[in-house]
Amino acid sequence: MGKGKKWCLLAVVFVVLFGFGRWSAHKAAEWQSTFAVVPQSENWGLGFGAEGTQPTGNASAEELKAYDAYYIGDASDKCIYLTFDCGYENGNTAAILDALKKNEVKATFFTVGHFLETSPELVKRMAAEGHTVGNHTYNHPDMSSIADMASFQKEIEDVEKLYEQITGQKMTKFYRPPQGKYSVMNLKMAKELGYHTFFWSLAYVDWYEDKQPTKDEAFEKLLGRIHPGAIVLLHSTSKTNGEILDELIGKWKEMGYHFGTLQELCEGGLSVTDGTSTEHMAATE
């Protein structure tokens, strides 16, 4: 083969490879853009430092604030925001309401469809006694797996409709993601629907009906890890919570804490200092 033909062949190979490289880079960028719209799932989790200090979350208070979302309050205010997740009723919610009424504490109850369907009288009592009833979705799914607004909106609005049928009132637009599973897309969709999203800065394993924590175990977690601005998550299914809540509220007050509402948290803004975490926990701890 002559030199001229060799150079022509090399030129053709170069053009083909260069063109393929540019095409590949273009397709890679296109595929990356396509996959980027899939929501990335997160599990809400906390890291705890020294006793009495605020824990860190896997998103900061300031980052969440962009989506009208919260997990903690003011670091300089010994205020507790008491919340309950209500998946179903097993006889403990009335005792919880009794303790709240006795101590003049207002809480937020995040309810699912099953609780609303089976316990309308308790829901009416919550509203009548000045508590907030929030939205925990109708079917309690993994909301982070939902990428379209129509499906997300249905889970939310079905709860709103049933609550309004029961109480004759509009539901306060407070939302808690089931199991703490979420995506940034979820936070954006909740905000678009006019909702504030609430995670938590203190919780403990209290939801296993046949494996309830003892009083001492509950106090160890709920007194030892309490901190200024705490959004406390408890489950209304817990027999232990029903039995200890009156005493627990009294002990928190003895420690110098007072109680606020999530409405006040939304209106009051945040002054948060994140400490250095020495222990990382799953969302359920």
Coordinates of C-alpha atoms in Angstrom, one line a residue:
M1 CA 0.0 0.0 0.0
G2 CA 1.3 3.4 -0.9
K3 CA 2.0 6.2 1.6
G4 CA -0.9 8.2 0.2
K5 CA -3.4 5.4 0.8
K6 CA -2.0 4.8 4.3
W7 CA -2.5 8.4 5.2
C8 CA -6.0 8.4 3.8
L9 CA -6.9 5.3 5.8
L10 CA -5.5 6.8 9.0
A11 CA -7.5 9.9 8.4
V12 CA -10.7 7.9 8.0
V13 CA -10.1 5.9 11.2
F14 CA -9.4 9.2 13.1
V15 CA -12.6 10.8 11.9
V16 CA -14.6 7.7 12.8
L17 CA -13.1 7.4 16.3
F18 CA -13.4 11.1 17.0
G19 CA -17.0 11.2 15.8
F20 CA -17.9 8.1 17.9
G21 CA -16.2 9.6 20.9
R22 CA -18.2 12.8 20.6
W23 CA -21.4 10.8 20.0
S24 CA -20.7 8.7 23.1
A25 CA -20.1 11.7 25.3
H26 CA -23.3 13.3 24.1
K27 CA -25.3 10.1 24.8
A28 CA -23.7 9.7 28.2
A29 CA -24.8 13.2 29.1
E30 CA -28.2 12.5 27.7
W31 CA -28.6 9.3 29.8
Q32 CA -27.3 11.0 32.9
S33 CA -29.9 13.8 32.4
T34 CA -32.6 11.1 32.0
F35 CA -31.6 9.2 35.1
A36 CA -31.3 12.4 37.1
V37 CA -35.1 12.9 37.2
V38 CA -35.5 9.6 39.2
P39 CA -36.0 10.6 42.8
Q40 CA -33.1 9.6 45.1
S41 CA -34.4 8.0 48.2
E42 CA -33.3 9.1 51.7
N43 CA -34.0 7.6 55.1
W44 CA -34.2 10.3 57.8
G45 CA -31.5 9.7 60.3
L46 CA -29.8 11.5 63.2
G47 CA -26.4 11.7 64.8
F48 CA -26.2 12.5 68.5
G49 CA -23.3 14.3 70.4
A50 CA -23.1 15.4 74.0
E51 CA -26.2 15.0 76.2
G52 CA -28.5 18.0 76.0
T53 CA -27.2 19.2 72.7
Q54 CA -29.0 19.2 69.4
P55 CA -28.4 16.2 67.1
T56 CA -27.5 16.6 63.4
G57 CA -29.7 15.3 60.7
N58 CA -28.8 13.9 57.3
A59 CA -29.9 17.3 56.0
S60 CA -29.4 20.5 57.9
A61 CA -32.1 22.7 59.2
E62 CA -31.2 25.4 56.7
E63 CA -31.2 23.0 53.8
L64 CA -34.7 21.7 54.7
K65 CA -36.0 25.2 55.2
A66 CA -35.8 25.8 51.5
Y67 CA -38.6 23.2 51.1
D68 CA -40.7 24.4 54.1
A69 CA -39.4 21.4 56.0
Y70 CA -38.2 21.1 59.6
Y71 CA -36.6 18.6 61.9
I72 CA -35.6 20.8 64.8
G73 CA -36.3 24.2 66.4
D74 CA -34.3 27.0 68.0
A75 CA -31.1 25.9 69.6
S76 CA -31.3 28.6 72.3
D77 CA -34.9 27.8 73.4
K78 CA -35.7 24.8 75.7
C79 CA -38.9 24.2 73.8
I80 CA -40.3 20.8 73.0
Y81 CA -42.7 20.2 70.0
L82 CA -44.5 17.0 70.8
T83 CA -45.8 14.9 67.9
F84 CA -47.5 11.5 67.5
D85 CA -47.7 9.2 64.5
C86 CA -51.1 7.4 64.3
G87 CA -51.0 4.3 62.1
Y88 CA -53.8 2.5 63.8
E89 CA -55.7 2.5 67.1
N90 CA -55.1 -0.1 69.8
G91 CA -56.4 1.5 72.9
N92 CA -53.7 3.9 73.9
T93 CA -54.6 7.2 72.3
A94 CA -57.2 8.2 74.9
A95 CA -54.6 7.9 77.7
I96 CA -52.2 10.0 75.7
L97 CA -55.0 12.7 75.1
D98 CA -55.8 12.5 78.9
A99 CA -52.2 13.2 79.8
L100 CA -51.9 16.1 77.3
K101 CA -55.1 17.7 78.6
K102 CA -54.0 17.3 82.3
N103 CA -50.7 19.1 81.5
E104 CA -52.2 21.6 79.1
V105 CA -49.9 20.6 76.3
K106 CA -50.8 20.7 72.7
A107 CA -49.5 18.2 70.2
T108 CA -49.6 17.3 66.5
F109 CA -51.1 13.9 65.5
F110 CA -50.0 12.7 62.1
T111 CA -52.7 10.3 60.9
V112 CA -53.1 7.8 58.1
G113 CA -56.3 6.7 56.3
H114 CA -56.8 3.6 58.5
F115 CA -56.8 5.6 61.7
L116 CA -59.3 8.1 60.3
E117 CA -61.6 5.4 59.1
T118 CA -61.6 3.4 62.4
S119 CA -61.3 6.1 65.0
P120 CA -63.3 9.2 64.0
E121 CA -64.3 10.0 67.6
L122 CA -60.7 10.2 68.7
V123 CA -60.0 12.4 65.7
K124 CA -62.8 14.7 66.7
R125 CA -61.5 14.8 70.3
M126 CA -58.0 15.8 69.0
A127 CA -59.5 18.7 67.1
A128 CA -61.9 19.7 69.9
E129 CA -59.1 19.8 72.5
G130 CA -56.9 22.1 70.4
H131 CA -54.4 19.6 68.9
T132 CA -53.3 19.7 65.3
V133 CA -54.1 16.7 63.1
G134 CA -51.6 16.4 60.3
N135 CA -51.1 14.2 57.2
H136 CA -49.2 10.9 57.3
T137 CA -50.6 9.8 53.9
Y138 CA -53.6 7.6 53.3
N139 CA -51.8 4.2 52.8
H140 CA -48.5 4.8 54.5
P141 CA -46.4 3.9 51.4
D142 CA -42.7 4.6 50.8
M143 CA -43.3 8.1 49.3
S144 CA -39.7 8.3 48.1
S145 CA -40.6 5.8 45.4
I146 CA -43.3 8.0 44.0
A147 CA -42.1 10.2 41.2
D148 CA -45.3 11.7 39.8
M149 CA -47.3 14.4 41.3
A150 CA -50.7 12.8 40.6
S151 CA -49.9 9.7 42.8
F152 CA -48.3 11.9 45.5
Q153 CA -51.2 14.3 45.6
K154 CA -53.7 11.4 45.9
E155 CA -52.0 10.0 49.0
I156 CA -52.2 13.5 50.6
E157 CA -55.6 14.6 49.4
D158 CA -57.5 11.4 50.4
V159 CA -56.5 12.1 54.0
E160 CA -57.6 15.7 53.7
K161 CA -61.0 14.7 52.4
L162 CA -61.7 12.1 55.1
Y163 CA -60.6 14.5 57.9
E164 CA -62.9 17.2 56.6
Q165 CA -65.8 14.7 56.4
I166 CA -65.2 13.7 60.1
T167 CA -64.6 17.1 61.6
G168 CA -66.1 19.6 59.2
Q169 CA -62.7 21.4 59.3
K170 CA -59.9 21.9 56.8
M171 CA -56.8 19.8 57.6
T172 CA -53.7 21.8 58.6
K173 CA -51.2 21.3 55.9
F174 CA -48.5 19.5 57.9
Y175 CA -47.0 16.4 56.4
R176 CA -44.7 13.7 57.8
P177 CA -43.2 11.1 55.3
P178 CA -44.0 7.5 56.4
Q179 CA -40.9 5.8 57.9
G180 CA -39.0 9.0 57.3
K181 CA -38.4 8.0 53.7
Y182 CA -38.3 10.9 51.3
S183 CA -36.6 12.5 48.3
V184 CA -35.9 16.1 47.3
M185 CA -38.7 15.7 44.7
N186 CA -41.1 14.7 47.5
L187 CA -40.2 17.8 49.5
K188 CA -40.8 19.9 46.4
M189 CA -44.1 18.3 45.7
A190 CA -45.3 18.7 49.3
K191 CA -44.3 22.4 49.2
E192 CA -46.1 22.8 45.9
L193 CA -49.3 21.5 47.6
G194 CA -48.9 24.1 50.3
Y195 CA -47.5 21.7 53.0
H196 CA -44.8 22.0 55.6
T197 CA -42.9 18.7 56.0
F198 CA -41.8 17.6 59.5
F199 CA -39.2 15.1 60.4
W200 CA -37.9 14.8 64.0
S201 CA -34.9 15.2 66.3
L202 CA -35.8 12.6 68.9
A203 CA -37.6 9.3 68.7
Y204 CA -37.2 5.8 70.1
V205 CA -38.3 2.3 69.2
D206 CA -41.8 2.4 70.7
W207 CA -44.0 0.9 67.9
Y208 CA -43.7 -2.9 68.3
E209 CA -46.9 -3.8 70.1
D210 CA -45.5 -7.1 71.4
K211 CA -42.1 -5.7 72.4
Q212 CA -42.8 -2.5 74.3
P213 CA -40.0 -0.7 76.0
T214 CA -40.0 -0.6 79.8
K215 CA -40.6 2.6 81.6
D216 CA -36.9 2.8 82.5
E217 CA -35.8 2.2 78.9
A218 CA -38.2 4.9 77.7
F219 CA -37.0 7.4 80.2
E220 CA -33.4 6.7 79.4
K221 CA -33.9 7.7 75.8
L222 CA -36.5 10.4 76.2
L223 CA -34.9 12.2 79.1
G224 CA -31.2 11.5 78.2
R225 CA -31.5 12.8 74.6
I226 CA -33.9 15.7 75.1
H227 CA -32.5 19.0 73.8
P228 CA -33.6 22.5 73.0
G229 CA -35.9 22.8 70.0
A230 CA -36.7 19.1 70.0
I231 CA -39.4 17.8 67.6
V232 CA -40.2 14.6 69.5
L233 CA -41.8 11.7 67.6
L234 CA -43.8 9.1 69.6
H235 CA -46.3 6.5 68.4
S236 CA -49.9 6.5 69.7
T237 CA -49.9 2.7 69.4
S238 CA -47.4 2.5 72.3
K239 CA -48.8 1.2 75.6
T240 CA -45.6 2.5 77.3
N241 CA -46.2 6.0 76.0
G242 CA -49.8 6.0 77.3
E243 CA -48.6 5.0 80.7
I244 CA -45.6 7.3 81.1
L245 CA -46.6 10.5 79.2
D246 CA -48.0 12.3 82.3
E247 CA -44.9 11.7 84.3
L248 CA -42.6 12.3 81.3
I249 CA -44.1 15.7 80.7
G250 CA -43.6 16.5 84.3
K251 CA -40.0 15.4 84.2
W252 CA -39.3 17.5 81.1
K253 CA -40.8 20.5 82.8
E254 CA -38.5 19.9 85.9
M255 CA -35.6 20.0 83.5
G256 CA -36.6 23.5 82.4
Y257 CA -38.4 22.7 79.2
H258 CA -41.7 24.2 78.0
F259 CA -43.9 23.1 75.1
G260 CA -44.7 24.7 71.7
T261 CA -46.7 23.9 68.6
L262 CA -45.5 23.2 65.1
Q263 CA -47.4 26.3 64.0
E264 CA -45.3 28.4 66.3
L265 CA -42.2 26.7 65.0
C266 CA -43.1 27.7 61.4
E267 CA -43.8 31.2 62.4
G268 CA -40.8 31.8 64.6
G269 CA -37.9 30.9 62.4
L270 CA -34.8 28.9 63.5
S271 CA -31.5 29.6 65.3
V272 CA -29.7 26.3 64.9
T273 CA -26.2 25.3 65.8
D274 CA -25.2 21.8 64.6
G275 CA -22.8 20.1 67.1
T276 CA -20.3 17.5 66.1
S277 CA -21.9 14.1 66.0
T278 CA -20.3 11.3 67.9
E279 CA -23.0 8.7 67.3
H280 CA -25.0 8.0 64.1
M281 CA -28.4 6.4 64.3
A282 CA -31.0 5.1 62.0
A283 CA -34.2 7.1 61.6
T284 CA -36.1 4.6 63.8
E285 CA -33.8 4.9 66.9

